[in-house]
Amino acid sequence: SQTIHQWPATLVQPVGSPLSLECTVEGTSNPNLYWYRQAAGRGLQLLFYSVGIGQISSEVPQNLSASRPQDRQFILSSKKLLLSDSGFYLCAWGSAYEQYFGPGTRLTVT
Amino acid sequence: EDQVTQSPEALRLQEGESSSLNCSYTVSGLRGLFWYRQDPGKGPEFLFTLYSAGEEKEKERLKATLTKKESFLHITAPKPEDSATYLCAVQPGPNKLSFGAGTTVTVRA
């Protein structure tokens, strides 16, 4: 069966610090991978998606970036965090028709 | 611009009190309308996909319906374990979803 992992589960970072969130998927090959952010009381905002290694589509221009160095690994990064980057970050795999989400990372930028 | 609006924002129900959630959408060429359930502090869980007006899907106490402009999620005789945030989404383009802000349902015993 397929499993999706995200870490860390929670993170508190100061403004201006770098960020690296990792997502890995087990039990499937060449999955579509997605990064979402959910701000308090709001829906999911699609940040990036990838249909293959090295292929990244950006949905929202901002100070975040994503990379897919391996087939089942998806990384979300930032060089300098902003207060507005706080939120619940979710990784998902699947297709537009059915997506399976990871447990999420709660990021607080102070 | 494709848009998904959910109402109400919050819904408080007594156990057994049936109700409906609304998801209205504007999208050029509907490729699917999707419902997800999200428990606090967790990732969303897929519930249903609806493709065409008139289609219905059921799962336990939940039934989703679709018209040309909106979808409803009916909760029949809810139980406390049905408490969650219910999200709907549309597909604005290949490989991606656009989500609404969700309806938070609280069912009291």
Tab-separated table of C-alpha atoms in Angstrom:
chain	number	residue	atom	x	y	z
A	1	SER	CA	0.000	0.000	0.000
A	2	GLN	CA	1.043	3.586	-0.554
A	3	THR	CA	2.312	5.746	2.284
A	4	ILE	CA	3.282	9.392	2.342
A	5	HIS	CA	5.634	10.859	4.926
A	6	GLN	CA	6.320	14.453	5.863
A	7	TRP	CA	8.763	15.901	8.335
A	8	PRO	CA	9.112	17.635	10.570
A	9	ALA	CA	5.614	17.610	12.069
A	10	THR	CA	6.038	21.035	13.657
A	11	LEU	CA	8.573	23.778	13.146
A	12	VAL	CA	9.150	27.195	14.683
A	13	GLN	CA	11.530	29.396	12.727
A	14	PRO	CA	12.568	33.058	13.000
A	15	VAL	CA	11.927	35.518	10.198
A	16	GLY	CA	14.743	35.466	7.678
A	17	SER	CA	15.833	31.909	8.391
A	18	PRO	CA	15.927	29.194	5.701
A	19	LEU	CA	13.386	26.394	5.360
A	20	SER	CA	13.469	22.841	4.101
A	21	LEU	CA	10.452	20.541	4.312
A	22	GLU	CA	10.655	17.026	2.962
A	23	CYS	CA	8.020	14.671	1.620
A	24	THR	CA	8.507	11.077	0.529
A	25	VAL	CA	6.077	8.568	-0.925
A	26	GLU	CA	6.303	4.786	-0.700
A	27	GLY	CA	4.543	2.102	-2.670
A	28	THR	CA	4.056	3.885	-5.997
A	29	SER	CA	6.212	4.909	-8.936
A	30	ASN	CA	6.364	8.224	-10.802
A	31	PRO	CA	3.561	9.833	-8.797
A	32	ASN	CA	2.337	13.360	-9.334
A	33	LEU	CA	3.397	15.266	-6.214
A	34	TYR	CA	1.916	18.428	-4.746
A	35	TRP	CA	2.722	21.045	-2.086
A	36	TYR	CA	-0.167	22.948	-0.503
A	37	ARG	CA	-0.344	25.569	2.223
A	38	GLN	CA	-3.330	26.059	4.487
A	39	ALA	CA	-3.487	29.311	6.459
A	40	ALA	CA	-5.656	29.461	9.568
A	41	GLY	CA	-9.347	29.307	8.625
A	42	ARG	CA	-8.633	29.112	4.918
A	43	GLY	CA	-8.712	26.468	2.241
A	44	LEU	CA	-5.756	24.744	0.661
A	45	GLN	CA	-3.617	26.849	-1.628
A	46	LEU	CA	-1.674	24.916	-4.257
A	47	LEU	CA	1.961	26.038	-4.221
A	48	PHE	CA	3.782	23.604	-6.516
A	49	TYR	CA	3.201	20.368	-8.338
A	50	SER	CA	5.473	17.953	-10.132
A	51	VAL	CA	4.733	15.299	-12.733
A	52	GLY	CA	8.258	13.888	-12.742
A	53	ILE	CA	11.861	14.223	-11.562
A	54	GLY	CA	13.099	17.769	-12.054
A	55	GLN	CA	9.713	18.952	-13.362
A	56	ILE	CA	8.207	21.644	-11.135
A	57	SER	CA	5.194	23.848	-11.818
A	58	SER	CA	4.792	26.909	-9.627
A	59	GLU	CA	1.314	28.183	-8.924
A	60	VAL	CA	2.017	31.123	-6.637
A	61	PRO	CA	5.036	33.441	-7.085
A	62	GLN	CA	6.634	33.970	-3.689
A	63	ASN	CA	9.805	33.284	-1.753
A	64	LEU	CA	9.285	29.514	-1.763
A	65	SER	CA	10.749	26.974	-4.161
A	66	ALA	CA	10.354	23.249	-4.698
A	67	SER	CA	12.571	20.501	-5.987
A	68	ARG	CA	12.147	16.849	-6.874
A	69	PRO	CA	15.569	15.237	-6.756
A	70	GLN	CA	14.221	11.663	-6.776
A	71	ASP	CA	11.080	10.004	-8.107
A	72	ARG	CA	9.334	9.828	-4.734
A	73	GLN	CA	10.888	12.791	-2.953
A	74	PHE	CA	9.551	16.334	-2.973
A	75	ILE	CA	11.220	19.200	-1.099
A	76	LEU	CA	9.874	22.643	-0.263
A	77	SER	CA	12.453	25.320	0.472
A	78	SER	CA	12.927	28.959	1.256
A	79	LYS	CA	16.094	31.028	1.596
A	80	LYS	CA	14.485	33.609	3.906
A	81	LEU	CA	11.180	33.037	5.687
A	82	LEU	CA	8.554	35.746	6.049
A	83	LEU	CA	5.901	36.020	8.761
A	84	SER	CA	3.296	35.342	6.065
A	85	ASP	CA	4.870	31.923	5.420
A	86	SER	CA	3.312	30.582	8.623
A	87	GLY	CA	0.757	27.869	8.027
A	88	PHE	CA	0.066	24.179	7.656
A	89	TYR	CA	2.049	22.678	4.779
A	90	LEU	CA	0.700	19.569	3.146
A	91	CYS	CA	2.270	17.257	0.623
A	92	ALA	CA	0.074	15.049	-1.546
A	93	TRP	CA	0.423	12.490	-4.276
A	94	GLY	CA	-2.037	11.289	-6.884
A	95	SER	CA	-3.818	13.030	-9.697
A	96	ALA	CA	-6.256	15.892	-9.988
A	97	TYR	CA	-9.019	13.275	-9.675
A	98	GLU	CA	-7.917	11.791	-6.363
A	99	GLN	CA	-5.155	12.992	-4.072
A	100	TYR	CA	-3.714	11.447	-0.935
A	101	PHE	CA	-2.333	13.803	1.637
A	102	GLY	CA	0.472	13.485	4.133
A	103	PRO	CA	0.185	14.352	7.826
A	104	GLY	CA	1.382	17.930	7.284
A	105	THR	CA	3.955	20.268	8.841
A	106	ARG	CA	2.814	23.088	11.098
A	107	LEU	CA	5.188	26.020	10.462
A	108	THR	CA	5.225	29.060	12.719
A	109	VAL	CA	7.448	31.946	11.686
A	110	THR	CA	8.243	34.256	14.606
B	1	GLU	CA	-11.123	33.007	-12.888
B	2	ASP	CA	-12.152	29.664	-11.453
B	3	GLN	CA	-13.719	29.982	-8.028
B	4	VAL	CA	-15.093	27.706	-5.322
B	5	THR	CA	-17.282	29.089	-2.504
B	6	GLN	CA	-18.499	26.988	0.395
B	7	SER	CA	-21.299	27.770	2.814
B	8	PRO	CA	-21.901	27.948	5.653
B	9	GLU	CA	-18.434	28.458	7.151
B	10	ALA	CA	-19.475	26.526	10.254
B	11	LEU	CA	-22.358	24.228	11.099
B	12	ARG	CA	-23.288	22.984	14.551
B	13	LEU	CA	-25.650	20.003	14.649
B	14	GLN	CA	-27.227	17.776	17.241
B	15	GLU	CA	-26.629	14.079	16.766
B	16	GLY	CA	-29.274	12.832	14.354
B	17	GLU	CA	-30.060	16.293	12.942
B	18	SER	CA	-29.632	16.030	9.158
B	19	SER	CA	-28.314	18.985	7.167
B	20	SER	CA	-26.601	20.013	3.936
B	21	LEU	CA	-23.417	21.829	2.974
B	22	ASN	CA	-23.169	23.893	-0.178
B	23	CYS	CA	-20.334	24.284	-2.668
B	24	SER	CA	-20.883	26.714	-5.531
B	25	TYR	CA	-18.365	26.909	-8.318
B	26	THR	CA	-17.466	28.817	-11.424
B	27	VAL	CA	-15.114	27.007	-13.732
B	28	SER	CA	-14.659	26.957	-17.455
B	29	GLY	CA	-15.329	23.367	-18.387
B	30	LEU	CA	-15.944	21.249	-15.307
B	31	ARG	CA	-13.596	18.271	-15.228
B	32	GLY	CA	-14.808	17.094	-11.838
B	33	LEU	CA	-16.093	18.291	-8.437
B	34	PHE	CA	-14.343	16.732	-5.460
B	35	TRP	CA	-15.197	16.421	-1.770
B	36	TYR	CA	-12.631	15.879	0.971
B	37	ARG	CA	-12.886	15.513	4.742
B	38	GLN	CA	-10.240	17.056	7.008
B	39	ASP	CA	-9.871	16.301	10.700
B	40	PRO	CA	-8.098	18.896	12.895
B	41	GLY	CA	-4.331	18.862	12.459
B	42	LYS	CA	-4.427	16.256	9.690
B	43	GLY	CA	-4.321	16.133	5.925
B	44	PRO	CA	-7.575	15.934	3.948
B	45	GLU	CA	-9.053	12.560	3.083
B	46	PHE	CA	-10.703	11.952	-0.281
B	47	LEU	CA	-14.467	11.295	-0.205
B	48	PHE	CA	-16.110	11.682	-3.631
B	49	THR	CA	-15.691	12.747	-7.230
B	50	LEU	CA	-18.686	13.970	-9.243
B	51	TYR	CA	-18.366	14.520	-12.973
B	52	SER	CA	-21.721	15.587	-14.379
B	53	ALA	CA	-24.931	17.332	-13.321
B	54	GLY	CA	-27.389	14.931	-11.758
B	55	GLU	CA	-24.720	12.569	-10.478
B	56	GLU	CA	-24.902	11.374	-6.859
B	57	LYS	CA	-22.425	9.490	-4.691
B	58	GLU	CA	-22.971	8.015	-1.230
B	59	LYS	CA	-20.737	6.878	1.595
B	60	GLU	CA	-22.235	5.908	4.941
B	61	ARG	CA	-24.164	8.984	6.167
B	62	LEU	CA	-22.841	11.256	3.421
B	63	LYS	CA	-24.367	11.886	0.020
B	64	ALA	CA	-22.943	14.275	-2.551
B	65	THR	CA	-24.988	15.703	-5.423
B	66	LEU	CA	-24.063	17.931	-8.343
B	67	THR	CA	-25.873	20.533	-10.437
B	68	LYS	CA	-24.469	22.778	-13.143
B	69	LYS	CA	-23.537	25.488	-10.647
B	70	GLU	CA	-23.222	23.829	-7.236
B	71	SER	CA	-22.773	20.695	-5.241
B	72	PHE	CA	-24.359	19.661	-1.974
B	73	LEU	CA	-23.031	17.355	0.688
B	74	HIS	CA	-25.940	15.941	2.655
B	75	ILE	CA	-25.262	14.526	6.106
B	76	THR	CA	-28.050	12.207	7.232
B	77	ALA	CA	-28.505	11.497	10.959
B	78	PRO	CA	-24.970	12.645	11.791
B	79	LYS	CA	-22.913	11.217	14.612
B	80	PRO	CA	-20.165	12.973	16.614
B	81	GLU	CA	-17.544	11.176	14.521
B	82	ASP	CA	-18.805	13.077	11.470
B	83	SER	CA	-17.380	16.261	13.001
B	84	ALA	CA	-14.729	17.582	10.619
B	85	THR	CA	-14.067	20.239	8.015
B	86	TYR	CA	-15.472	19.323	4.627
B	87	LEU	CA	-13.672	20.744	1.608
B	88	CYS	CA	-14.804	20.844	-1.981
B	89	ALA	CA	-12.573	21.397	-4.984
B	90	VAL	CA	-12.682	21.716	-8.758
B	91	GLN	CA	-10.063	21.001	-11.359
B	92	PRO	CA	-9.117	24.251	-13.121
B	93	GLY	CA	-6.532	22.555	-15.299
B	94	PRO	CA	-4.602	19.344	-15.803
B	95	ASN	CA	-3.012	17.835	-12.703
B	96	LYS	CA	-4.258	20.372	-10.156
B	97	LEU	CA	-7.148	21.186	-7.823
B	98	SER	CA	-8.615	24.470	-6.549
B	99	PHE	CA	-10.131	24.163	-3.056
B	100	GLY	CA	-12.803	26.108	-1.235
B	101	ALA	CA	-12.288	27.358	2.331
B	102	GLY	CA	-14.375	24.523	3.780
B	103	THR	CA	-17.318	24.045	6.115
B	104	THR	CA	-16.512	23.029	9.686
B	105	VAL	CA	-19.157	20.658	11.011
B	106	THR	CA	-19.545	20.011	14.726
B	107	VAL	CA	-21.949	17.277	15.816
B	108	ARG	CA	-22.905	17.234	19.488
B	109	ALA	CA	-24.066	14.073	21.231
